[in-house]
Coordinates of C-alpha atoms in Angstrom, one line a residue:
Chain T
X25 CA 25.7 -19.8 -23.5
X26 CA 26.5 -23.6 -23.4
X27 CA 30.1 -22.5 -22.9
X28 CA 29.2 -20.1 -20.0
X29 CA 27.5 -22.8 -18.4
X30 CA 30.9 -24.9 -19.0
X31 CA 33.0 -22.7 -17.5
X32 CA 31.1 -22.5 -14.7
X33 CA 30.9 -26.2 -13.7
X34 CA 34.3 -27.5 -15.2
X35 CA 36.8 -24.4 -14.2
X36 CA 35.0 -22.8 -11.4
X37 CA 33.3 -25.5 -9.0
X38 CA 36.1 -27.7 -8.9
X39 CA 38.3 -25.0 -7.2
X40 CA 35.2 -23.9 -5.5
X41 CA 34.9 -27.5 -4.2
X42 CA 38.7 -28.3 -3.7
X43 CA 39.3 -25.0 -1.7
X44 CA 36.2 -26.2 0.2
X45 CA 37.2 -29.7 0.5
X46 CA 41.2 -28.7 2.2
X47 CA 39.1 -25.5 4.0
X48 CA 36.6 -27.3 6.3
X49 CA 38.3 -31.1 6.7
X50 CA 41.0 -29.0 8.6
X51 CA 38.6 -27.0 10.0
X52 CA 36.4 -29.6 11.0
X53 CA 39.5 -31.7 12.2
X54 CA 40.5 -29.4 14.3
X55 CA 37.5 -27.8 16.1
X56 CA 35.8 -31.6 16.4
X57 CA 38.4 -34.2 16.0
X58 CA 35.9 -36.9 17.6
X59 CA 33.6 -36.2 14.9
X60 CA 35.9 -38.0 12.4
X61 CA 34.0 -41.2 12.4
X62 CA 31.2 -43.0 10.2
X63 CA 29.5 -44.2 13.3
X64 CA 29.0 -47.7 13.0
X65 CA 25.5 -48.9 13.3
X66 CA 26.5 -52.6 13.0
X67 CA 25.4 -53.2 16.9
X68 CA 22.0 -52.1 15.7
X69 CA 21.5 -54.1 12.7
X70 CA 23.6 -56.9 11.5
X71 CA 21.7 -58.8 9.2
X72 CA 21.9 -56.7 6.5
X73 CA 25.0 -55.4 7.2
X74 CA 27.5 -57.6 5.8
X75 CA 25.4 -58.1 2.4
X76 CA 25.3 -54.2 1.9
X77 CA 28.5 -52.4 3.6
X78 CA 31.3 -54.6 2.5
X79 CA 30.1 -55.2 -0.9
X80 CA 29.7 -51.2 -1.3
X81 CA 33.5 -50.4 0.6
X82 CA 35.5 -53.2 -1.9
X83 CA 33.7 -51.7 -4.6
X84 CA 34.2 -48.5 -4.3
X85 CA 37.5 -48.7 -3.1
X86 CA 38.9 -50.8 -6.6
X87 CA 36.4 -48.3 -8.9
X88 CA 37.9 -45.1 -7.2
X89 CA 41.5 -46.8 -7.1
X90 CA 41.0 -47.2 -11.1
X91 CA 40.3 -43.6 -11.5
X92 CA 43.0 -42.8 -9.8
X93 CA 45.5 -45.0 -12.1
X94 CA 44.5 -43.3 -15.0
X95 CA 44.7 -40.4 -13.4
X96 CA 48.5 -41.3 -12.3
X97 CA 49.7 -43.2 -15.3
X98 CA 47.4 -42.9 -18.7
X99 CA 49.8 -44.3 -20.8
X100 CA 50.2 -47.7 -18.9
X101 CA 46.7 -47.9 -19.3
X102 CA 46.4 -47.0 -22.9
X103 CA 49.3 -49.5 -23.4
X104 CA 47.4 -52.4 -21.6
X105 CA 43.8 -51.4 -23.8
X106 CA 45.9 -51.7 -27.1
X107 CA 44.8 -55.3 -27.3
X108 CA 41.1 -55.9 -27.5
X109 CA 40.9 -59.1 -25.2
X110 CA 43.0 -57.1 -22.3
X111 CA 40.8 -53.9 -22.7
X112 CA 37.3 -56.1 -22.2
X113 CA 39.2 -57.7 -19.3
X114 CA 39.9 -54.6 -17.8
X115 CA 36.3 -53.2 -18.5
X116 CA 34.2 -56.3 -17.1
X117 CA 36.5 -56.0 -14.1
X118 CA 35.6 -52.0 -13.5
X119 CA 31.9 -52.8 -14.7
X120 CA 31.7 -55.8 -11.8
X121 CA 33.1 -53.8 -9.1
X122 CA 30.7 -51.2 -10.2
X123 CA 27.9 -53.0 -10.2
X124 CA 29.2 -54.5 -6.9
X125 CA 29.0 -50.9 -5.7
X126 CA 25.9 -50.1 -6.6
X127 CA 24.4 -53.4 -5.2
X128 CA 25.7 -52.7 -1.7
X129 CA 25.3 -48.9 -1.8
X130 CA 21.7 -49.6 -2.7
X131 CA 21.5 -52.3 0.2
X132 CA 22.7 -49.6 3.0
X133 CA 20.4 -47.5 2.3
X134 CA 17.1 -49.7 1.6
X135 CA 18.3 -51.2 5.7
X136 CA 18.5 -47.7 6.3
X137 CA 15.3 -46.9 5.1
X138 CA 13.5 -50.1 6.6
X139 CA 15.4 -50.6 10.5
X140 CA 13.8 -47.6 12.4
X141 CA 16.9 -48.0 15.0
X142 CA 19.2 -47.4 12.0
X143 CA 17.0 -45.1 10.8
X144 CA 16.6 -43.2 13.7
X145 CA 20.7 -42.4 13.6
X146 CA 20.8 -41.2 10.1
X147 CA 21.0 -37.7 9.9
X148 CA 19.7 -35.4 6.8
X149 CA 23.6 -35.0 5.6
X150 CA 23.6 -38.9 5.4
X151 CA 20.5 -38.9 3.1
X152 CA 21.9 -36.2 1.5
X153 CA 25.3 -37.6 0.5
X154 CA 23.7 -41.7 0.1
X155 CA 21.4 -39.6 -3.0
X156 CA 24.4 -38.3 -4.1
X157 CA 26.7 -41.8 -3.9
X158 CA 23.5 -43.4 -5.5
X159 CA 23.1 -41.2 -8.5
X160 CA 27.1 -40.8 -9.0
X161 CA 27.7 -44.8 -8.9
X162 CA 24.7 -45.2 -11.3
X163 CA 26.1 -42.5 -13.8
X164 CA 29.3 -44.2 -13.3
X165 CA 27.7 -47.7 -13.9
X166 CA 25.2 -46.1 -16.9
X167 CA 28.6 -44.8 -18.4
X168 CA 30.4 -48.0 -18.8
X169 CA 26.9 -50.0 -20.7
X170 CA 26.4 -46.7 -22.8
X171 CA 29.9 -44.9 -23.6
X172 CA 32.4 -47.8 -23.5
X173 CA 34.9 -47.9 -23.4
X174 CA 35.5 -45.4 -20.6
X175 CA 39.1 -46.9 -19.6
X176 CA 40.6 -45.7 -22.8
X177 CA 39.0 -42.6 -23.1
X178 CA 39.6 -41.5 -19.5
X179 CA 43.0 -41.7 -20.1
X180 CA 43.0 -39.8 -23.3
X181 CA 40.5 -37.4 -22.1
X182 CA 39.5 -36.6 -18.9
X183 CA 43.0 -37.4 -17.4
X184 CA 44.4 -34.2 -19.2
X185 CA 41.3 -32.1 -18.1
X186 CA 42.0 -33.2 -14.7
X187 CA 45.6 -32.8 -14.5
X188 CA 45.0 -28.9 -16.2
X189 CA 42.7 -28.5 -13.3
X190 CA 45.4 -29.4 -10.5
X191 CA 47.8 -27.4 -12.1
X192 CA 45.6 -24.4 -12.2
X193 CA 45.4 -24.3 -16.1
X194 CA 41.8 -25.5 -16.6
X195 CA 41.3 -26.7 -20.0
X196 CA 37.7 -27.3 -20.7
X197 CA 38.2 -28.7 -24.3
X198 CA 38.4 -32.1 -23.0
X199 CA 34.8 -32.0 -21.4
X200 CA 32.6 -29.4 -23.5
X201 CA 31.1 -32.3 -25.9
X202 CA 30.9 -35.3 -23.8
X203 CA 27.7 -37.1 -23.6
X204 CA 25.4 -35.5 -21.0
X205 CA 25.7 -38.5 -18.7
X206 CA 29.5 -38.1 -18.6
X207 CA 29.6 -34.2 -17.2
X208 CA 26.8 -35.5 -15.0
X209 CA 29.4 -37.5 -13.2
X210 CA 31.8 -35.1 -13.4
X211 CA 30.3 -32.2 -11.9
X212 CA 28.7 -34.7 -9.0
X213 CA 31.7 -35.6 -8.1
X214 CA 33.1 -32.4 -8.2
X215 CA 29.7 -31.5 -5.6
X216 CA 30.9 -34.4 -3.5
X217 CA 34.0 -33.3 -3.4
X218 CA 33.1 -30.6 -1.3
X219 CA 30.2 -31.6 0.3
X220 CA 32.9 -34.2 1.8
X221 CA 33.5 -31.8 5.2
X222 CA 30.7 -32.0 6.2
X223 CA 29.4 -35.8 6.2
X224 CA 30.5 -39.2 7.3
X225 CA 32.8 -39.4 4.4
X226 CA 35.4 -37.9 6.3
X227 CA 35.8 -41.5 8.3
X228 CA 37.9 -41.9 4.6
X229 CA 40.5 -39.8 5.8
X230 CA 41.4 -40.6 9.7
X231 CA 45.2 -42.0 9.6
X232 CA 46.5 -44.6 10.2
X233 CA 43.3 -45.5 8.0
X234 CA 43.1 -49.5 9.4
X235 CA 40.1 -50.8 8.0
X236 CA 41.5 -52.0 5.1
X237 CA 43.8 -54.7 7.1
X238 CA 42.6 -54.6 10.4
X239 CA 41.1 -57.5 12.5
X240 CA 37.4 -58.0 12.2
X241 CA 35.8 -55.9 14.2
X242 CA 32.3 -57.0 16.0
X243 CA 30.7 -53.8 16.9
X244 CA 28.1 -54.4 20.3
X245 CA 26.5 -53.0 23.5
X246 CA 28.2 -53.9 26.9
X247 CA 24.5 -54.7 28.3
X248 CA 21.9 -56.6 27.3
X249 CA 19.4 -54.8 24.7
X250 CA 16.3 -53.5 26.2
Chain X
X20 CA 32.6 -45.6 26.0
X21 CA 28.7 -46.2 26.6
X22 CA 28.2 -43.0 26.6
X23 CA 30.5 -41.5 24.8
X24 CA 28.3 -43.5 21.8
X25 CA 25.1 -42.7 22.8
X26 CA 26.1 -39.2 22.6
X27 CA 27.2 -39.4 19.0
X28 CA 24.0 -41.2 18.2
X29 CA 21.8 -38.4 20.0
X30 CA 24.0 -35.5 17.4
X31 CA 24.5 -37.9 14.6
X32 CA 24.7 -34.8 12.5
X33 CA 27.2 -32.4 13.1
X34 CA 26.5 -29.3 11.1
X35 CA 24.2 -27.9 13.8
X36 CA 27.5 -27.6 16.0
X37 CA 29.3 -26.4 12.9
X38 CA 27.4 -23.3 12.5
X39 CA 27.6 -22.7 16.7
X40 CA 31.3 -22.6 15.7
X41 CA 30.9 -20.6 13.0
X42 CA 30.2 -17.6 15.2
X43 CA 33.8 -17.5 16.0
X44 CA 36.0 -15.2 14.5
X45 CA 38.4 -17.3 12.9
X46 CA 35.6 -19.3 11.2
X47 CA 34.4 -16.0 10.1
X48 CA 37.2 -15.3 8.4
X49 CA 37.4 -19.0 6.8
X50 CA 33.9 -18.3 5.4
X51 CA 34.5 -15.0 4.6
X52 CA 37.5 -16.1 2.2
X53 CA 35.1 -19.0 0.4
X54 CA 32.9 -16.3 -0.3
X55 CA 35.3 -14.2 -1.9
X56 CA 37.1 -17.2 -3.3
X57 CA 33.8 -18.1 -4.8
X58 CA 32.6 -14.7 -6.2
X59 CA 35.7 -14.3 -8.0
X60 CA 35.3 -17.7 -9.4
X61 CA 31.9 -16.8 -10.8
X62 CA 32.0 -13.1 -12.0
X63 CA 35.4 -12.9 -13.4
X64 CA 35.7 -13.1 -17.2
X65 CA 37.3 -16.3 -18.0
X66 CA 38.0 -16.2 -21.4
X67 CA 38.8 -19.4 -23.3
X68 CA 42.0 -20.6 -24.1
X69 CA 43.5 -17.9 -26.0
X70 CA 44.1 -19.5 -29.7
X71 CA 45.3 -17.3 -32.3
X72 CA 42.8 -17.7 -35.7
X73 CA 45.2 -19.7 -37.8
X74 CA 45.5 -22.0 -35.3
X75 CA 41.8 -22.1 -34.9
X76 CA 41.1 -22.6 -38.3
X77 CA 43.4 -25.6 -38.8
X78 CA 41.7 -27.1 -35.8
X79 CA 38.1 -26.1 -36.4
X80 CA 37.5 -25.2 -40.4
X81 CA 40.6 -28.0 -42.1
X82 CA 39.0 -31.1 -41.6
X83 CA 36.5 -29.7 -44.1
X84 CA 37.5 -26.7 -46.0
X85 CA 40.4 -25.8 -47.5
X86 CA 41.8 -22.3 -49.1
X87 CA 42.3 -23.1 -52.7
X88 CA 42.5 -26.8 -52.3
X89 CA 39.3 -27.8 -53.7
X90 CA 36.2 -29.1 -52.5
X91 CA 36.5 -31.3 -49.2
X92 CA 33.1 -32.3 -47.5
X93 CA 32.6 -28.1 -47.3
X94 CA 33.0 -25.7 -50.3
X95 CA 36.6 -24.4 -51.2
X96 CA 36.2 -21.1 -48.9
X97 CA 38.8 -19.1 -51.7
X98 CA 37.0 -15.9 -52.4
X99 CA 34.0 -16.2 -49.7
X100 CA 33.4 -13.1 -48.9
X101 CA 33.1 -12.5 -52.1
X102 CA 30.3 -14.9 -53.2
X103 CA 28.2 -13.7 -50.3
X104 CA 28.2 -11.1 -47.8
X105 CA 30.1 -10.7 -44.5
X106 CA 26.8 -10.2 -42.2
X107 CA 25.4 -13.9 -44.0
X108 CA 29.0 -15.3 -43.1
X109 CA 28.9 -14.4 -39.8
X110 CA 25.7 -15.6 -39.3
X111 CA 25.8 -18.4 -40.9
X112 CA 29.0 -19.2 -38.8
X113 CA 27.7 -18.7 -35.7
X114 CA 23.9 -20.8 -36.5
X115 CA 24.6 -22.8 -40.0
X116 CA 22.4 -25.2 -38.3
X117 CA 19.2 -22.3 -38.1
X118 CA 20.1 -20.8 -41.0
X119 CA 19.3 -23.5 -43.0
X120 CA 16.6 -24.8 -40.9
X121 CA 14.9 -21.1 -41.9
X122 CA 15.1 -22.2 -45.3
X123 CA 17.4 -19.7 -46.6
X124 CA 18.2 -20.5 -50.6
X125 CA 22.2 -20.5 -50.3
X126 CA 22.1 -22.2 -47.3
X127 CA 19.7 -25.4 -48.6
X128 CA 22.4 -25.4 -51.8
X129 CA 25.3 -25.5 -49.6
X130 CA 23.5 -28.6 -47.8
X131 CA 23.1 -30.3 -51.4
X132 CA 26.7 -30.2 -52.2
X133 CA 28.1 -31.4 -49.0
X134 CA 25.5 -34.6 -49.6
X135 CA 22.1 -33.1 -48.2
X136 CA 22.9 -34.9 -44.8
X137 CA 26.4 -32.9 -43.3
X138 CA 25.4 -30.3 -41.7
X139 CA 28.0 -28.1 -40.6
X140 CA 28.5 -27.9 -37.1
X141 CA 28.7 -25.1 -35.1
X142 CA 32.7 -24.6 -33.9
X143 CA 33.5 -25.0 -30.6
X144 CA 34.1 -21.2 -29.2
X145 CA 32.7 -19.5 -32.1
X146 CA 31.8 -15.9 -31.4
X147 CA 30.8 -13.0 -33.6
X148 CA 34.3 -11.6 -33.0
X149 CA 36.5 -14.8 -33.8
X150 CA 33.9 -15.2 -37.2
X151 CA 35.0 -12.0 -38.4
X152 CA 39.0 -12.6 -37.5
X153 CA 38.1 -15.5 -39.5
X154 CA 36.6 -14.0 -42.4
X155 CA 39.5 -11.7 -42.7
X156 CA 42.4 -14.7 -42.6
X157 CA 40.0 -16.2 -45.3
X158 CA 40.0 -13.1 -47.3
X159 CA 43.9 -12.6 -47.3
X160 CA 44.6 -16.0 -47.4
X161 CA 42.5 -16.1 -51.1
X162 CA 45.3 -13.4 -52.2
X163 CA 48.0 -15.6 -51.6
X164 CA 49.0 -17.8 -54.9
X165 CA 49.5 -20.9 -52.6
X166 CA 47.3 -20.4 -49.4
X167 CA 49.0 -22.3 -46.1
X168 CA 45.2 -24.0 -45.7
X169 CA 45.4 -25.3 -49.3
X170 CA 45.5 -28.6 -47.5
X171 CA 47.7 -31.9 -47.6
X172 CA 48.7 -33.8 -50.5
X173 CA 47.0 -36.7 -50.3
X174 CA 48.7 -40.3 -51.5
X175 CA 46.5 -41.3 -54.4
X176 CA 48.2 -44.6 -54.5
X177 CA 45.9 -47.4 -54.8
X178 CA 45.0 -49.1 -51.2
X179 CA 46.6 -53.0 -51.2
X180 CA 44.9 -55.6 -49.1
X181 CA 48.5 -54.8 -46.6
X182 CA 46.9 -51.0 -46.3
X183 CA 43.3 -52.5 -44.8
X184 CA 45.0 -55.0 -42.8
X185 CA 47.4 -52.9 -41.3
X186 CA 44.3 -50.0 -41.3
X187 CA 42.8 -52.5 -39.0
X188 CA 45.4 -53.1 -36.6
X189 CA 45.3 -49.4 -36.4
X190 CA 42.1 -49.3 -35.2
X191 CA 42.0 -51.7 -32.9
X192 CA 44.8 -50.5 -30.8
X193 CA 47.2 -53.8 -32.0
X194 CA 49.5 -51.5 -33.6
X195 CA 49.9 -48.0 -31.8
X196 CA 50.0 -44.7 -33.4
X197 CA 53.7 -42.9 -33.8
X198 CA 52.2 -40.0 -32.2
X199 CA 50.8 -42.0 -28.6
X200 CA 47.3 -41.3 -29.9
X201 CA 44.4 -43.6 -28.7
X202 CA 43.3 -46.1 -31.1
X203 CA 40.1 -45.7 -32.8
X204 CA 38.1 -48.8 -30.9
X205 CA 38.1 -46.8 -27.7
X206 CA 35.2 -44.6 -29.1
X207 CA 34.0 -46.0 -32.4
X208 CA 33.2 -49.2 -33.6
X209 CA 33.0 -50.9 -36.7
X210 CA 31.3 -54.2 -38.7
X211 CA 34.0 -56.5 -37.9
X212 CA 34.7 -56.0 -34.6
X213 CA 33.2 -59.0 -32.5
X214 CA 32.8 -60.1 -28.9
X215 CA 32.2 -56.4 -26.9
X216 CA 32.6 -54.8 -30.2
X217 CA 34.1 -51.3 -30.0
X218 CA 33.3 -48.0 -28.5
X219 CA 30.3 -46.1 -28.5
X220 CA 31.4 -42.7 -27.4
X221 CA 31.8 -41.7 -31.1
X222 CA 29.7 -42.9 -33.8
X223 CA 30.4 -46.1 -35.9
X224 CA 32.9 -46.2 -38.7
X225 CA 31.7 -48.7 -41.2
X226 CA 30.0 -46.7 -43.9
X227 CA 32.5 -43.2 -42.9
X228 CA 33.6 -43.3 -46.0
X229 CA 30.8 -42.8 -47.4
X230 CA 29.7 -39.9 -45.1
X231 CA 32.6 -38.0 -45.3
X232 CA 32.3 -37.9 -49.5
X233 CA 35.1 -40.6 -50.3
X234 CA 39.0 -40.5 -49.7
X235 CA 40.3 -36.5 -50.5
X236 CA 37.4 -35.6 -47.9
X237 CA 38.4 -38.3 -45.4
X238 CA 41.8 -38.0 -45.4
X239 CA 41.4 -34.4 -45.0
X240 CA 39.3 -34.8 -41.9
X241 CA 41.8 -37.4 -40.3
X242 CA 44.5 -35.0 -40.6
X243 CA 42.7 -32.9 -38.3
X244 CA 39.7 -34.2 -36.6
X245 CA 36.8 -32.2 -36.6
X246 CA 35.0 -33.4 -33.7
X247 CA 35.4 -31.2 -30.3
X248 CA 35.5 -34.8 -28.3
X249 CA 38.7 -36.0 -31.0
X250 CA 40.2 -32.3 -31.2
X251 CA 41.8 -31.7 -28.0
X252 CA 43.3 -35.5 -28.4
X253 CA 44.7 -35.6 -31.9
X254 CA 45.7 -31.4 -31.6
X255 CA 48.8 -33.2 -29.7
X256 CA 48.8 -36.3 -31.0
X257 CA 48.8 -36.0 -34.5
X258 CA 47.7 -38.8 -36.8
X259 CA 50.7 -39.2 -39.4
X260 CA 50.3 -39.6 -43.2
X261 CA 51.1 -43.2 -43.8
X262 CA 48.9 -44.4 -40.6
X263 CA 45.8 -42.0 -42.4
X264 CA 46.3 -44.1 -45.5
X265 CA 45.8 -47.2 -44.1
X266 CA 43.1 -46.4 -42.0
X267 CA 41.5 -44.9 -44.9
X268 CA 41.8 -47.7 -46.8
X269 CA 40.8 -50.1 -43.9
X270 CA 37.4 -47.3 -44.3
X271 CA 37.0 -47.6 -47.4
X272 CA 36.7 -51.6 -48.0
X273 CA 34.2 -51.1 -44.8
X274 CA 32.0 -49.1 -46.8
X275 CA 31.1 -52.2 -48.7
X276 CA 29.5 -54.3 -46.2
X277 CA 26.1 -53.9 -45.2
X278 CA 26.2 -56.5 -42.0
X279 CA 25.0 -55.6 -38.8
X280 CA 28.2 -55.5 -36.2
X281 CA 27.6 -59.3 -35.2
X282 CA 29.2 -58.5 -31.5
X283 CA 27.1 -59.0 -27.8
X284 CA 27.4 -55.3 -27.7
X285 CA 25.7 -54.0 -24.6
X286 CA 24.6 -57.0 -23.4
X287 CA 26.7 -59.1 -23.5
X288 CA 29.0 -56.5 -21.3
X289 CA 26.3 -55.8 -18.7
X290 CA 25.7 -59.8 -18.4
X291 CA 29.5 -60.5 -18.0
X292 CA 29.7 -57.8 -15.7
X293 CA 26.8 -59.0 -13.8
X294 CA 28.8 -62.3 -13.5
X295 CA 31.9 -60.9 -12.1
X296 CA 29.8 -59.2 -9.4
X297 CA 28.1 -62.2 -8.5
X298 CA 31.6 -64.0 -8.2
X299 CA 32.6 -61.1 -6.4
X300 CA 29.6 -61.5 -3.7
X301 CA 31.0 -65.1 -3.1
X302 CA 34.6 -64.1 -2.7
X303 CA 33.8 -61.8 0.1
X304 CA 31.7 -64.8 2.0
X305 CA 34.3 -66.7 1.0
X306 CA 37.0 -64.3 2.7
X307 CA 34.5 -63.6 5.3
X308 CA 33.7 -67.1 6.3
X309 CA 34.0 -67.1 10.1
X310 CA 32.0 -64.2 10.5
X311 CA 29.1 -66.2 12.4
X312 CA 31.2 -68.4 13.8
X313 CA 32.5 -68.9 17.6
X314 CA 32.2 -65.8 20.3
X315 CA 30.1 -63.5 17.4
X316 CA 27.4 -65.9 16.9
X317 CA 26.2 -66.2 20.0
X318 CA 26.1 -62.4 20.3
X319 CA 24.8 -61.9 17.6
X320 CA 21.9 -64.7 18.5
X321 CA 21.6 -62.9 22.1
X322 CA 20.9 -59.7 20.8
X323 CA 17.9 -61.1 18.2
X324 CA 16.2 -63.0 20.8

């Protein structure tokens, strides 16, 4: 039965969610193009902003970007982890930036909860996927203090599983007897995967994607607030 | 652009206008296929990986059993079927641990040798068919003069202080496997290993020597890891004869300390971590310095007054 269950949430949801995922951003981006935006409440709050948005973006950004390098190259991090000293160095790192995460993802939605303007703009999809970003970014964090060291075995383990998924030869081996916390993450992130459509998330994808490198930005009414 | 943003702010969400879209035909059809797409994913029989049964029992059964080769952590399974019957075998294959939980006789002896504290764990994929394709390669493997599952030969050359040092190195990742396998510290730990200590997806090594019944057993195991977390990795990756030796013998001088692991462990990670957000916070005022500064400021102080 426990290997139904796997088959179910490692082979079948994440080509339910990918199919999803490409399906409806090209749907959506094509039937409402203007609707590919985050919409910025910083002219309605901007206090908290700063504390809570940027701490959440950098962090998320270098977390998901060290996912994606094992992902890539598993060896070059295997080779870098094969001296104690560089593997805690890489390993506080990740753990800061996701502890940074969490901070600010916590912030945004504590002003989100607490500023009835901001409030007031935040539609049930955006509670929705901040419950999801909450509980995946504290797995993620709860995995690094309880399962170390998740930079090594990524890359021995759920790289593989990953790359038998893309090229459509799903082997669950890899995931069947990780610690409960671990396929937690995984199938969340499979969920937000293709929940993605159809939230603010999709802001991630509009190219030229300038916020990285762009100018600061000050976001603010063309009148004087009532 | 006023009001092109108050109007995003009156339909902040858009799946309402999604499912007005919906009703065309070409979203029909997009739908229709994600249903499909999905009910195939769901009903369809997905088998697991085929794997033939000599290949499953090197992977699943070696690490503790052998055909003729002697007593590992798990009996010497020559001539099973014939100490017990098949419909036991099976059983007991597919629930050792309720089998002995029910307090079955053969089961509770079977316990005792192995130590009284392995029990055997269930094998990843067992079913009632594979148990029987099992119990038949079993059975004509025990006809066999030399069975292929007799297991290794295992050096019996006495460990040097060079074996536990190098066993160490092993270990730690500071000498890397011939076969690109990940070293031992990204899942396990052990007594000496201070500041963040090891891993903690696997258990911790010190006194494995010990549990798995002394060097045969161990060595056995390490030639094919027994775990389902360690299978899939080493399956490729093989662990090679003279790196087992030293990591056995590395094992075995463990075995006799009784220290706790004297590193911050948890701790210590979550409070360096803690730092390096904090330094984090101030880089990005740091970066983000002239935020309140010059034409933003006084915006920003015109719209809180």
């Amino acid at each position: 039965m426990g290997s139904y269950f796997d088959q179910i949430l490692f082979i079948a949801l994440p080509y339910v969610s990918l199919f999803t995922f490409f399906l409806m951003t090209i749907y959506r981006y094509r039937a409402e193009s203007f609707s590919y935006s985050s919409l910025s409440s910083q002219f309605l709050e901007n206090k908290q902003h700063f504390w809570t948005v940027v701490p959440f973006h950098y962090g998320i950004l270098a977390v998901t970007l060290g996912h994606v390098i094992a992902f890539c190259i598993p060896r070059t991090i295997l080779v870098w982890n094969s001296h104690p000293l560089r593997l805690y160095i890489l390993e506080i790192s990740a753990l800061s930036c996701g502890l940074l995460t969490l901070i600010g993802l916590v912030g945004i939605v504590w002003r989100r909860l607490t500023y009835p303007k901001v409030r007031g703009i935040t539609s049930p999809t955006d509670w929705i996927i901040y419950v999801m970003l909450v509980l995946q970014v504290l797995s993620g964090v709860g995995i690094a203090l309880f399962h170390p060291w998740g930079s090594s075995w990524f890359a021995s383990n759920m790289t593989p599983y990953l790359w038998s998924v893309f090229t459509l030869d799903p082997n669950i081996g890899y995931v069947a007897a990780m610690p409960w916390l671990v396929k937690f993450h995984i199938i969340l992130a499979f969920l937000t995967v293709g929940f993605f459509p159809f939230t603010r998330l999709v802001h991630i994808l509009v190219i030229p994607n300038p916020y990285l490198w762009r100018k600061n930005q000050v976001v603010r009414w063309n009148r004087n607030p009532k | 652009m006023q009001n092109l943003n108050s109007s995003i702010i009156r339909n902040p969400t858009i799946l309402p206008r999604f499912s007005q879209l919906l009703s065309r035909d070409s979203s029909r059809d997009a739908l229709r296929i994600m249903c499909i797409l999905t009910f195939l994913l769901l009903v369809l029989p997905m088998n697991l990986q085929a794997q033939d049964t000599p290949d499953y029992f090197r992977q699943q059964c070696m690490n503790c059993h052998t055909i003729g080769g002697g007593k590992l952590t798990g009996p010497d399974l020559k001539d099973v079927t014939g100490r017990k019957d098949r419909e036991w075998l099976v059983n007991f294959m597919m629930n050792p641990k309720s089998v002995i939980d029910s307090g079955d006789p053969y089961a509770a002896k079977l316990l005792e040798d192995a130590g009284g504290k392995t029990i055997m764990p269930l094998a990843y994929g067992m079913t009632k068919e594979r148990a029987g394709k099992l119990l038949d390669l079993i059975e004509a493997e025990s006809k066999l003069e030399k069975s292929q599952f007799k297991g290794l030969k295992i050096s019996s050359e006495p460990f040097t202080p060079a074996d536990i040092s190098k066993g160490r190195d092993i270990f730690l990742g500071l000498s890397s496997l011939e076969s690109k396998g990940t070293a031992c510290i990204s899942c396990h730990s052990m007594y000496d290993i201070n500041a963040l200590g090891g891993g903690r997806l696997g258990p911790d090594l010190t006194h494995v020597y010990e549990r798995l019944k002394g060097r045969k057993s161990l060595s056995a195991w390490l030639v094919s890891p027994g775990t389902a977390t360690m299978q899939p990795i080493f399956k490729n990756h093989p662990l090679q004869p003279k790196e087992i030796h030293s990591l056995v013998a590395y094992f075995e001088e463990s075995a006799n300390h009784n220290e706790k692991n004297k590193s911050g462990g948890l701790v210590a990670f979550f409070l360096a971590g803690l730092i390096g957000s904090t330094g984090l916070f101030f880089l990005l005022d740091y970066i983000w310095r002239r935020r309140f500064r010059e034409v933003r400021k006084s915006v920003v102080e015109g719209a809180s007054r």
